[in-house]
Coordinates of C-alpha atoms in Angstrom, one line a residue:
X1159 CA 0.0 0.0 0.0
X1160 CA 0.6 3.6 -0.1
X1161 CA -0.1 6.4 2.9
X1162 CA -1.1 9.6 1.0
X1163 CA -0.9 12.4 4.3
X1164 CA -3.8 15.1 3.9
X1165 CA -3.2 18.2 5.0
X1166 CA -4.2 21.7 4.0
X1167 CA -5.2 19.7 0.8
X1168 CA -8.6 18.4 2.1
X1169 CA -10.4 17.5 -1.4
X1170 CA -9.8 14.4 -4.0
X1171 CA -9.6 16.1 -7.2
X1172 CA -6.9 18.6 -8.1
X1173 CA -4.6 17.0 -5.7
X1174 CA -1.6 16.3 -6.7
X1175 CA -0.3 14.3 -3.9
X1176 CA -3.0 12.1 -4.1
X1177 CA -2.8 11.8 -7.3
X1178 CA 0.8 10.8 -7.0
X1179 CA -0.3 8.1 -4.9
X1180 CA -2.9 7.0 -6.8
X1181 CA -0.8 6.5 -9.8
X1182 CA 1.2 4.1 -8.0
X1183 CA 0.3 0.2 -8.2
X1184 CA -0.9 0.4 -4.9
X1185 CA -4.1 0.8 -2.7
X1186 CA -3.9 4.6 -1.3
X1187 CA -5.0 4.7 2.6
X1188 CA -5.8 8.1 3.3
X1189 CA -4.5 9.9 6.4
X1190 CA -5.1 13.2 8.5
X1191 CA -3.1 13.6 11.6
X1192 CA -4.7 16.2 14.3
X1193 CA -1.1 16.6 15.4
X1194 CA -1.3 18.8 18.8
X1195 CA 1.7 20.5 18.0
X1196 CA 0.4 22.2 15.0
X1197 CA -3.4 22.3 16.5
X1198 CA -1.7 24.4 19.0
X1199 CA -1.2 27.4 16.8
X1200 CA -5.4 26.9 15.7
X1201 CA -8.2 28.6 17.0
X1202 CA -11.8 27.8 17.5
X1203 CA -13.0 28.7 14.4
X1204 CA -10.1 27.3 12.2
X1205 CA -10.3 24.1 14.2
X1206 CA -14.4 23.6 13.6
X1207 CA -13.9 24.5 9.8
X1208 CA -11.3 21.9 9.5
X1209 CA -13.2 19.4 11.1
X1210 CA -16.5 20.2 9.1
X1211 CA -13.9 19.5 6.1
X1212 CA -12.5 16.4 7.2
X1213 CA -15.7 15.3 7.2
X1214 CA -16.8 16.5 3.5
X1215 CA -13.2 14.7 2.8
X1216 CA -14.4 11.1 4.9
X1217 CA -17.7 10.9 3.3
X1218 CA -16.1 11.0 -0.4
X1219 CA -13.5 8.1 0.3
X1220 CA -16.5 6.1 2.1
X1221 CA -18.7 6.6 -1.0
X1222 CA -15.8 5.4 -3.4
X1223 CA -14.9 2.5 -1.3
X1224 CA -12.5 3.5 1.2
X1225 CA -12.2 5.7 4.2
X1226 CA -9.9 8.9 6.0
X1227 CA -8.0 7.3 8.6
X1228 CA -8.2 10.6 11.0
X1229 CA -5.6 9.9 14.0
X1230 CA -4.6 11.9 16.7
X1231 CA -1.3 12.2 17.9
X1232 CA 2.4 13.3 16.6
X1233 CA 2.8 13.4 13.0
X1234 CA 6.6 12.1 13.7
X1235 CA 5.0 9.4 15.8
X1236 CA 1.6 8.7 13.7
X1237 CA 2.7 8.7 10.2
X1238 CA 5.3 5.8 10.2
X1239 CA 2.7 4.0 12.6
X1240 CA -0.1 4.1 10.3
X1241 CA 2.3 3.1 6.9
X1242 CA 4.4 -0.2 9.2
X1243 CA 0.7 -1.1 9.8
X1244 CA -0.8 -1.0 6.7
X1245 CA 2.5 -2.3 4.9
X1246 CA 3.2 1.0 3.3
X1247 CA 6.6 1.3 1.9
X1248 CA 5.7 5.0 0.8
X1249 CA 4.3 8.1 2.1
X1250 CA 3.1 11.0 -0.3
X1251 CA 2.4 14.3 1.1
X1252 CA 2.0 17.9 -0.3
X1253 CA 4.2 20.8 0.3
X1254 CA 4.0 23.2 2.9
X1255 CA 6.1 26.1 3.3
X1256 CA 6.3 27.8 6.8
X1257 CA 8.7 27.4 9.2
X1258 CA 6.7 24.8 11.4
X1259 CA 5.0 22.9 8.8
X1260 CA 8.9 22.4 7.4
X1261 CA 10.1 21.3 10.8
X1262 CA 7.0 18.8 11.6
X1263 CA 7.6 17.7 8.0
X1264 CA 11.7 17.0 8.7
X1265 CA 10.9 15.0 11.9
X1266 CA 8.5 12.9 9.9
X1267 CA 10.8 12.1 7.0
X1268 CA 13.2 11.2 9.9
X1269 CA 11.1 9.2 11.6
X1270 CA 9.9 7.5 8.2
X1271 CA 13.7 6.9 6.8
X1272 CA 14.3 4.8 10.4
X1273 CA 11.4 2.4 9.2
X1274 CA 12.8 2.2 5.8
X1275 CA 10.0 3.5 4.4
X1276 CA 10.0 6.2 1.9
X1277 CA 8.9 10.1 2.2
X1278 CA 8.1 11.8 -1.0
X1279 CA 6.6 15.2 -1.2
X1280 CA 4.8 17.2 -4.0
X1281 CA 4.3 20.9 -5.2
X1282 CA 0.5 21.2 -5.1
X1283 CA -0.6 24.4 -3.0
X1284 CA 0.8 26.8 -5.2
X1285 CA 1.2 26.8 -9.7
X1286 CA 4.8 27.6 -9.5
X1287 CA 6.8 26.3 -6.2
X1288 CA 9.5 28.4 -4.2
X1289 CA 12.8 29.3 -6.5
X1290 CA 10.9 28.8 -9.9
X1291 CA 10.5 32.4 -9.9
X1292 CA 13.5 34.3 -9.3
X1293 CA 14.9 37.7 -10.5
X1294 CA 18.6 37.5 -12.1
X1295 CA 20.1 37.8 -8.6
X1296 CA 18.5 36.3 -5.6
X1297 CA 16.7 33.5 -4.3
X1298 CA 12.9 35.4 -4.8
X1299 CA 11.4 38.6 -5.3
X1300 CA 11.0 41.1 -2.9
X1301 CA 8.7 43.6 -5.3
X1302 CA 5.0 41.4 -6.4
X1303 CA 5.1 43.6 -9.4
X1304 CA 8.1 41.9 -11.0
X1305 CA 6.9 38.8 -9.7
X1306 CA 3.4 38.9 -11.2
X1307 CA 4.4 39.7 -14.5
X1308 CA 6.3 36.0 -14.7
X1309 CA 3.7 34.5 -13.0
X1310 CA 1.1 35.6 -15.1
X1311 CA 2.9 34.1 -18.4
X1312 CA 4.1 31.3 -16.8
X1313 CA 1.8 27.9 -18.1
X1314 CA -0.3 26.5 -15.5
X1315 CA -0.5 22.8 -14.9
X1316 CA -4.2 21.3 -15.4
X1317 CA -6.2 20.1 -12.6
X1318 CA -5.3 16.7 -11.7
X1319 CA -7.7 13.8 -11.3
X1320 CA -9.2 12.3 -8.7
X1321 CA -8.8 8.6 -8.2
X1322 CA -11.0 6.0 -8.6
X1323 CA -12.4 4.1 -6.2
X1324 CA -10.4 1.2 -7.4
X1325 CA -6.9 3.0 -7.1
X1326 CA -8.1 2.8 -2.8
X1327 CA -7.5 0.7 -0.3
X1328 CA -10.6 -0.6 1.7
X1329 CA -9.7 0.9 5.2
X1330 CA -12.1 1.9 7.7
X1331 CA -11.2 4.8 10.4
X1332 CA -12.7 5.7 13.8
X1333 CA -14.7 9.0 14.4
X1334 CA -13.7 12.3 13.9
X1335 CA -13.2 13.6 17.2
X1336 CA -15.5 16.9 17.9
X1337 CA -14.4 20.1 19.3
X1338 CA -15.4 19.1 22.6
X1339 CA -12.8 16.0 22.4
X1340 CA -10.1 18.1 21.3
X1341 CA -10.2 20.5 24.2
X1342 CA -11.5 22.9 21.6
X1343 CA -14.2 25.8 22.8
X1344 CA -16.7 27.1 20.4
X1345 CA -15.7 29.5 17.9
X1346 CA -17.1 33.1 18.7
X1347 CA -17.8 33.6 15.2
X1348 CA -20.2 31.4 13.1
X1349 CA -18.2 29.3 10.9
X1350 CA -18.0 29.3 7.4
X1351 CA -19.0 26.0 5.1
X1352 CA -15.6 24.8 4.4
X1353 CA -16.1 21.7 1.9
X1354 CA -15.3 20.8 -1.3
X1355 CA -19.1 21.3 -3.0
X1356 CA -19.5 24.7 -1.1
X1357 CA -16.1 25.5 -2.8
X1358 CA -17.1 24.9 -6.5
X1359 CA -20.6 26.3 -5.9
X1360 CA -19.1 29.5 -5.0
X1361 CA -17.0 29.3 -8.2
X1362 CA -19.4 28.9 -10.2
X1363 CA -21.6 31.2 -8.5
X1364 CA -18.3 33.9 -9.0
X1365 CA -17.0 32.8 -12.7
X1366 CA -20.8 33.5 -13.4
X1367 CA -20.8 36.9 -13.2
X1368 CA -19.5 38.4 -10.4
X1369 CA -15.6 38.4 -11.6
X1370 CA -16.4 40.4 -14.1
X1371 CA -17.3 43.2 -11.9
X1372 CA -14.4 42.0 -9.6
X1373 CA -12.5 44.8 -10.7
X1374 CA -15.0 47.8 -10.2
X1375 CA -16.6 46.1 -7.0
X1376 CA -14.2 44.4 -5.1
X1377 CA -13.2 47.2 -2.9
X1378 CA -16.7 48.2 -1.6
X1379 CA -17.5 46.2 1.8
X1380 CA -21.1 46.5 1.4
X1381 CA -21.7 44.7 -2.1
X1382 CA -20.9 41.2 -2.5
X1383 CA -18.1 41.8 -5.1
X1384 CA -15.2 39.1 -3.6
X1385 CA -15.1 35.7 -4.4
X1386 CA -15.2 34.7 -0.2
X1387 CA -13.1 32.0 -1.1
X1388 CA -10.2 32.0 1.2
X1389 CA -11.5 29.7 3.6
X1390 CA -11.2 27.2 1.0
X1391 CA -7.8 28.2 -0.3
X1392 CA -6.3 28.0 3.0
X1393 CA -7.9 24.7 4.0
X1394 CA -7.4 23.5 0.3
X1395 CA -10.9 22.4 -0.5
X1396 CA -10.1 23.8 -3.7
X1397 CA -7.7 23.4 -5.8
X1398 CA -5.4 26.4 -7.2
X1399 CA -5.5 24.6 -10.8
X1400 CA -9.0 23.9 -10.9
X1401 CA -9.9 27.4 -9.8
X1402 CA -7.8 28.8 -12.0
X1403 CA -8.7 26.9 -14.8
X1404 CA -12.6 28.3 -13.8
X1405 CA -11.1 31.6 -14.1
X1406 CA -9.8 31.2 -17.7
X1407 CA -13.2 29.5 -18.6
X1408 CA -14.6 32.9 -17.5
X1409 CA -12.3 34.8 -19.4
X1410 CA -12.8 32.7 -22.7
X1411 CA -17.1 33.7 -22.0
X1412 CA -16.0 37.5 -21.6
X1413 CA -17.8 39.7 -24.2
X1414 CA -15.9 42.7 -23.2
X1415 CA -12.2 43.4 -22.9
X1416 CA -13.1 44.9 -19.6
X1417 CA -14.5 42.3 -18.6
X1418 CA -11.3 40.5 -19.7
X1419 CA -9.2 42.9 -17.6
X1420 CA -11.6 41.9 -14.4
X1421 CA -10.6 38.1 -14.5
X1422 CA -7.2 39.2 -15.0
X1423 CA -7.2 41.3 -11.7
X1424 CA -9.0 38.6 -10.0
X1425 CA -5.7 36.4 -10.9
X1426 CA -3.4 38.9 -9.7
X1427 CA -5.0 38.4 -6.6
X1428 CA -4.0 34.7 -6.8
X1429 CA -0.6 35.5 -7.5
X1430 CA -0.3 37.6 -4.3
X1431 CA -0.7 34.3 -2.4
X1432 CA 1.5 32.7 -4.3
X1433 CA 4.3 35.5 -4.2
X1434 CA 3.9 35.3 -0.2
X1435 CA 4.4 31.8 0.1
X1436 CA 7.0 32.5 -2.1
X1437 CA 8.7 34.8 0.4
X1438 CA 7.7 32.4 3.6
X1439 CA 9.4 30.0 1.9
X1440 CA 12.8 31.7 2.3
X1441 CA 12.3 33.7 4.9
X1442 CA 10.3 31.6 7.5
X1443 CA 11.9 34.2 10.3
X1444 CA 9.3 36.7 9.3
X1445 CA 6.5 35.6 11.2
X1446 CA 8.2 37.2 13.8
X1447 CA 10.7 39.8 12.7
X1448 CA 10.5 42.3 10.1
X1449 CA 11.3 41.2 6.7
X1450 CA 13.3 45.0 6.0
X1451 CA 15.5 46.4 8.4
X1452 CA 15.8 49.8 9.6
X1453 CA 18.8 51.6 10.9
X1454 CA 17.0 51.5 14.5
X1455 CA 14.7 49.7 16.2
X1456 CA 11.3 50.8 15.6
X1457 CA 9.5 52.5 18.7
X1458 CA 6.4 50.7 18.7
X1459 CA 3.5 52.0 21.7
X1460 CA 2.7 49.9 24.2
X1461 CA -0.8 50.7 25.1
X1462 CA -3.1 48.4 26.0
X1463 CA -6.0 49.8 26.6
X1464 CA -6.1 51.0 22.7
X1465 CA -5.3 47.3 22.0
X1466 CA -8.1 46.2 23.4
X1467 CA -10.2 48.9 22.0
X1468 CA -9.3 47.8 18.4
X1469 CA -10.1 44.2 19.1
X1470 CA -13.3 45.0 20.7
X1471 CA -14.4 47.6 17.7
X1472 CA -14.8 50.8 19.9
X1473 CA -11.9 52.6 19.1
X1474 CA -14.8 55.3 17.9
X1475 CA -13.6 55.2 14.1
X1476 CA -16.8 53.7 12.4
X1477 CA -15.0 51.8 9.6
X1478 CA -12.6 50.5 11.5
X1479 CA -14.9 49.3 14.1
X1480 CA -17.3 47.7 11.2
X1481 CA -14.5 45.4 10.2
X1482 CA -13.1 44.8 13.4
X1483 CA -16.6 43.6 14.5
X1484 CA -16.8 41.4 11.7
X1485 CA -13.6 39.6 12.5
X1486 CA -15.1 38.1 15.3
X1487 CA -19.2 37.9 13.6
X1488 CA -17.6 36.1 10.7
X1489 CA -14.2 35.0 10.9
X1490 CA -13.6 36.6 8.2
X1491 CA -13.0 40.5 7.0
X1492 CA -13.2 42.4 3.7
X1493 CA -9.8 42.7 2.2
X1494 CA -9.6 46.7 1.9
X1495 CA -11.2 46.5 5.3
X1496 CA -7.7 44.3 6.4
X1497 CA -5.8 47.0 5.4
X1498 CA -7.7 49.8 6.8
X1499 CA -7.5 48.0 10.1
X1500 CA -4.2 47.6 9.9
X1501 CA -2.9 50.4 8.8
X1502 CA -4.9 52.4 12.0
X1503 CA -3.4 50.0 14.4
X1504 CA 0.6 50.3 13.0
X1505 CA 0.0 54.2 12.2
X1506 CA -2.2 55.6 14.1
X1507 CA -2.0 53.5 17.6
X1508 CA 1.3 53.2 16.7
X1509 CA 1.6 49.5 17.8
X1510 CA 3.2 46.9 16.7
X1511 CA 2.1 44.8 13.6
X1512 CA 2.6 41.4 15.5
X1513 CA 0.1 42.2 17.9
X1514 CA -2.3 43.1 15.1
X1515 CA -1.0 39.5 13.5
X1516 CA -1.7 37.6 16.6
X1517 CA -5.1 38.7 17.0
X1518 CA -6.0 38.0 13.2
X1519 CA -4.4 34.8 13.6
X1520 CA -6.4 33.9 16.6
X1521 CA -10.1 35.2 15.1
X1522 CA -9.8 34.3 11.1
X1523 CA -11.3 31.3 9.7
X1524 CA -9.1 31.5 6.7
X1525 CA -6.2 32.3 8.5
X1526 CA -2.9 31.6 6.1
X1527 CA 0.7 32.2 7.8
X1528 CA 2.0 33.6 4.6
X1529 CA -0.6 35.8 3.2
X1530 CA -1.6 36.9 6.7
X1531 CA 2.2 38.1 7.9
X1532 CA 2.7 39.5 4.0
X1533 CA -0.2 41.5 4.5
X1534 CA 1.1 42.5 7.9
X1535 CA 4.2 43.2 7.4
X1536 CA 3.2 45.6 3.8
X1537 CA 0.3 47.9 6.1
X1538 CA 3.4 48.4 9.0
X1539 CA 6.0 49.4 6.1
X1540 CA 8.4 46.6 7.4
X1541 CA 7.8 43.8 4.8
X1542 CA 8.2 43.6 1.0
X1543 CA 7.0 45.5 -1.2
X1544 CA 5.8 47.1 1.8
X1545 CA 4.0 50.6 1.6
X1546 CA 5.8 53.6 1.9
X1547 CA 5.8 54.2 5.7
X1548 CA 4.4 57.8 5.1
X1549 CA 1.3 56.6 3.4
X1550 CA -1.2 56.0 6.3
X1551 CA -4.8 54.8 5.7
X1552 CA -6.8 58.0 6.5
X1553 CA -10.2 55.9 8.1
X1554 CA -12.3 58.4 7.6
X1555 CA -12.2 59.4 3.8
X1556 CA -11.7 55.4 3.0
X1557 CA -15.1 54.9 4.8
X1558 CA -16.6 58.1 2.3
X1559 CA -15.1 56.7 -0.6
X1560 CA -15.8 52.8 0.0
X1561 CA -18.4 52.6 2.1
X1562 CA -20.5 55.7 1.3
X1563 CA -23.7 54.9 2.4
X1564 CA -22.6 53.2 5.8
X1565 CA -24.6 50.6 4.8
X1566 CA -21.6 47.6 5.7
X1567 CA -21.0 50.6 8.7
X1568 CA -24.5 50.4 10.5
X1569 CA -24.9 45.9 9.6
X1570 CA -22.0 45.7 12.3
X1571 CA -22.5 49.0 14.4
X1572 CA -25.7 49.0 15.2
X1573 CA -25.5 51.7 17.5
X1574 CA -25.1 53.9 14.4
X1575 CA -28.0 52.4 12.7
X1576 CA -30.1 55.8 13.4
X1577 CA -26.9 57.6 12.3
X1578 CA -27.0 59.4 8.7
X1579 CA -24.2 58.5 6.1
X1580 CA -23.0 62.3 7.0
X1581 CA -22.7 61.6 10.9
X1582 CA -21.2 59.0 10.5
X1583 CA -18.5 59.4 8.4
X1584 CA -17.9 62.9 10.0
X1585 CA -18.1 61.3 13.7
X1586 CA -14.8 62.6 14.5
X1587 CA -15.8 65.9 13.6
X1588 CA -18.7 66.2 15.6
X1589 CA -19.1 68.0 19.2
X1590 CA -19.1 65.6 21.8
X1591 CA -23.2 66.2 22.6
X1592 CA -23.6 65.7 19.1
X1593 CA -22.2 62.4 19.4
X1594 CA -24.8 61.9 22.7
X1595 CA -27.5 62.6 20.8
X1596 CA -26.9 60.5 18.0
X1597 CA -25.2 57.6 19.3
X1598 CA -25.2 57.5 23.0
X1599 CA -23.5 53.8 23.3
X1600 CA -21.0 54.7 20.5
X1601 CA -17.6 56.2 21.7
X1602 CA -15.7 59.0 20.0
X1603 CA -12.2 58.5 18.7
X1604 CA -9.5 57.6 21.0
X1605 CA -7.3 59.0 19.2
X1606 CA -7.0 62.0 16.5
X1607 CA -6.1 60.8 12.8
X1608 CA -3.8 63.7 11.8
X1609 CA -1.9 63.8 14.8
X1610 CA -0.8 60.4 14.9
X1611 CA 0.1 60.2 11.1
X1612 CA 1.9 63.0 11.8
X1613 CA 3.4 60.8 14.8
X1614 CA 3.5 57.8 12.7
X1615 CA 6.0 59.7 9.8
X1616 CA 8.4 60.8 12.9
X1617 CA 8.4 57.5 14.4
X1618 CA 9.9 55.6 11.4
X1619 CA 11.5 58.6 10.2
X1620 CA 13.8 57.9 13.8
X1621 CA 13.8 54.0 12.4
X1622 CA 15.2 55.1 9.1
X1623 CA 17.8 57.7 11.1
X1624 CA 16.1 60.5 9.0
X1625 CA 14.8 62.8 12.2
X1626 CA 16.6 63.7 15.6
X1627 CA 14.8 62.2 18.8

C-alpha cells in the first residue's frame, strides 16, 4: 500500500499528492493527523472549519470505497505507525512552506527513513513552487510587481484527477473527534461552510458573473463583489488549478475586454498568495521579525488599553470598528477593510504589527501564515514590497469613498443604525453632545487621525535615522 498524508489539501480532485499516490500500483490509505503541535497554533473557528472538512473529505473516500484514517497524535509518531501497519513502503504528502509545517515535515521524513519507508513530497498548494520564480540575482522577489508579471505568463499545470475508487484501499477509520474531544471551545464567530461542494458552488456562482465586476466592486465592503473564497484556499478544498482553470473558462465567455481585464485582476490576486508563500518560503523568520531592516529599532507604543479597543471595535472610528466587528461575527473580514484595520493599528496607535498579527491569527477562519504576515508586514512598512511608511490609511475618507452609504457601517455598528451616512463618516468631527444625541453607546475616537500620522512619519523617520529624537 501507499499512505497519502492530507493536510491543508482536504479534497480528491486537483490534488496532486494524491494523485501521486494513486498513480502508483498500490491501494492509497488516506490519512489526516490532528497533530497537537500544530493544533496548537489553531483557534476555535479554524479548528471547527477543519473538522467540518474532514468530514466532506471522509464521506467522499466512504462513498468510493474506502475511508480517512483521521488519527490523533504526533505526526513524527503517527505517520510511520499508520504506513508499518498498513504495509506502506511509501508516504506521499503535499508541500507546505512555513517554518513549522517544514520542521513537523523534517521530523516525519526522519522518523519514516528509520522504518525504511520512503517520504516523497509534492508541489501542489501553489502553480509555480518556491525558486521557480526568481529575479537575475536572488533567491525570490522582494517587489509582487516583478513577480506577477512571470507569474502571469508562466503555463499553469491542469487540474489533476481524482482517483477512482479502485486506485483505494478498503480501510475503515474511527470517528472524527469533535471540538469538545479536542479541548477545543466554540468558535465566537459562526463558521464558514468549508467543503469541497460549497467551494465549486461558489465558483461557479463567481466565474458566473461576479468576476467580471471584480474589478470595479471588489473594494466596496457592502456589495458582495469578492469571491469569499479563502477559507477554502487555505484549508485546500479547492484546488489552485481547478480554480484557475474556472477563471480562464470565465475569461474565454467575456464579451468585453473589460471584462477580460476583471478576471485578470482577480488572478493577480492569486498570484499575491503565491508571491507570499513565495517569500515564507525563504524567509520563514518573518513571522516574527520584520522582513526590512531599519537603521533602528522601531519604537512601537505599548498601550493596551487602545489594543483592546481595536479588538473589541470601539476605538470610535466607524470603519474600522465595522470590520473589526466582523472579525469576530464572521471569521472573516473584507480585504480593503484588512488594510484599513491595519494600517490604523501600525500608524495611528502606533503599535506593533505582531500584535495586530496575533489577533488575526487567533479570530480568522481563513487564516494563512504567509498571506496573513505578508499583509502584515506591507500595512506596517516593514515587509516587501511594503508601503511607503508615510502613506497611512486615512479611516475616515476610505469609509466616504468605499463605504459611502454606511450601509456595511451600521450591519455591524448597530449603535449607528439611526446615524445618517453624514454623521457618521464625520463622527470625528462632531461636538461631543452631538455624538450623545446621535449615538449615546458609541464612543468618539480615541485618538485623532492627523496627529498620529503625523506621529506615525516621525516614528519611522527615527527607524530610518532620518529625524533627531
Amino acid at each position: 500500500m501507499i499512505v497519502h498524508w492530507h493536510r491543508r489539501d482536504l479534497r480528491p480532485g486537483d490534488n496532486r499528492g494524491l494523485a501521486r499516490a494513486a498513480s502508483a500500483d498500490e491501494p492509497v490509505v488516506p490519512l489526516f493527523v490532528l497533530d497537537p503541535s500544530v493544533l496548537e497554533h489553531a483557534s476555535p473557528v479554524r479548528v471547527a472549519c477543519l473538522l467540518e472538512a474532514l468530514e466532506s473529505l471522509r464521506s467522499w473516500y466512504r462513498a468510493h470505497g474506502s475511508d480517512l484514517l483521521v488519527v490523533r497524535g504526533e505526526a513524527s509518531t503517527v505517520v510511520p505507525r499508520v504506513a508499518t501497519t498498513h504495509d506502506a513502503a511509501t508516504v506521499v504528502w503535499n508541500e507546505d512552506y512555513s517554518g513549522l509545517a517544514r520542521e513537523r515535515d523534517q521530523a516525519v521524513r526522519t522518523a519514516l527513513a528509520d522504518e525504511g519507508i520512503t517520504a516523497e513530497s509534492v508541489h501542489d498548494a501553489i502553480h509555480h513552487e518556491p525558486g521557480s520564480i526568481t529575479p537575475n540575482q536572488g533567491e525570490h522577489y522582494s517587489v509582487f510587481s516583478y513577480f506577477w508579471k512571470k507569474w502571469r505568463d508562466r503555463d499553469k499545470r491542469a487540474p489533476a484527477d481524482e482517483p477512482e475508487a479502485g486506485d483505494l484501499a478498503a480501510v475503515s477509520g474511527d470517528s472524527i473527534p469533535t471540538l469538545a474531544d479536542l479541548g477545543v471551545d466554540e468558535p465566537e464567530a459562526t463558521p464558514p461552510t468549508v467543503t469541497t461542494a460549497a467551494a465549486r458552488e461558489r465558483v461557479a456562482d463567481f466565474c458566473s458573473g461576479p468576476i467580471y465586476e471584480y474589478a470595479a466592486m471588489r473594494d466596496y465592503p457592502a456589495e458582495s463583489g469578492t469571491s469569499r473564497l479563502s477559507p477554502h484556499l487555505k484549508w485546500g478544498t479547492i484546488g489552485p488549478r481547478e480554480l484557475y482553470a474556472a477563471t480562464e473558462r470565465a475569461a474565454d465567455r467575456a464579451e468585453r475586454d473589460a471584462d477580460r481585464e476583471s478576471v485578470r485582476e482577480f488572478q493577480r490576486q492569486l498570484a499575491w498568495r503565491e508571491f507570499y508563500a513565495h517569500v515564507l518560503a525563504f524567509n520563514p523568520n518573518t513571522v516574527t521579525e520584520n522582513f526590512s531592516g531599519y537603521e533602528n529599532e522601531i519604537d512601537w507604543r505599548d498601550d493596551p488599553d487602545a489594543l483592546e479597543a481595536w479588538k473589541a471595535g470601539t476605538t470610535g472610528y466607524p470603519i474600522v470598528d465595522a470590520g473589526m466587528r466582523q472579525l469576530r461575527a464572521d471569521g472573516w473580514m473584507h480585504n480593503r477593510v484588512r488594510m484599513l484595520v491595519a494600517s490604523f493599528l501600525t500608524k495611528d496607535l502606533l503599535t506593533d504589527w505582531r500584535a495586530g498579527y496575533a489577533w488575526f491569527r487567533e479570530k480568522l477562519a481563513d487564516h494563512d501564515t504567509a498571506n496573513d504576515v505578508g499583509g502584515w508586514q506591507w500595512a506596517g512598512s516593514t515587509g516587501t514590497d511594503a508601503q511607503p511608511y508615510f502613506r497611512v490609511f486615512n479611516p475616515m475618507k476610505q469609509g466616504r469613498e468605499y463605504d459611502p452609504d454606511a450601509e456595511y457601517i451600521r450591519e455591524y455598528v448597530p449603535e449607528l443604525a439611526a446615524a445618517t451616512a453624514a454623521e457618521i463618516h464625520g463622527w470625528h468631527d462632531l461636538e461631543p453632545a452631538e455624538r450623545e444625541r446621535i449615538a449615546p453607546d458609541y464612543p468618539g475616537p480615541i485618538v485623532d487621525h492627523a496627529d498620529r500620522r503625523d506621529r506615525a512619519i516621525e516614528l519611522f523617520e527615527r527607524a530610518r535615522g532620518e529625524a533627531s529624537e
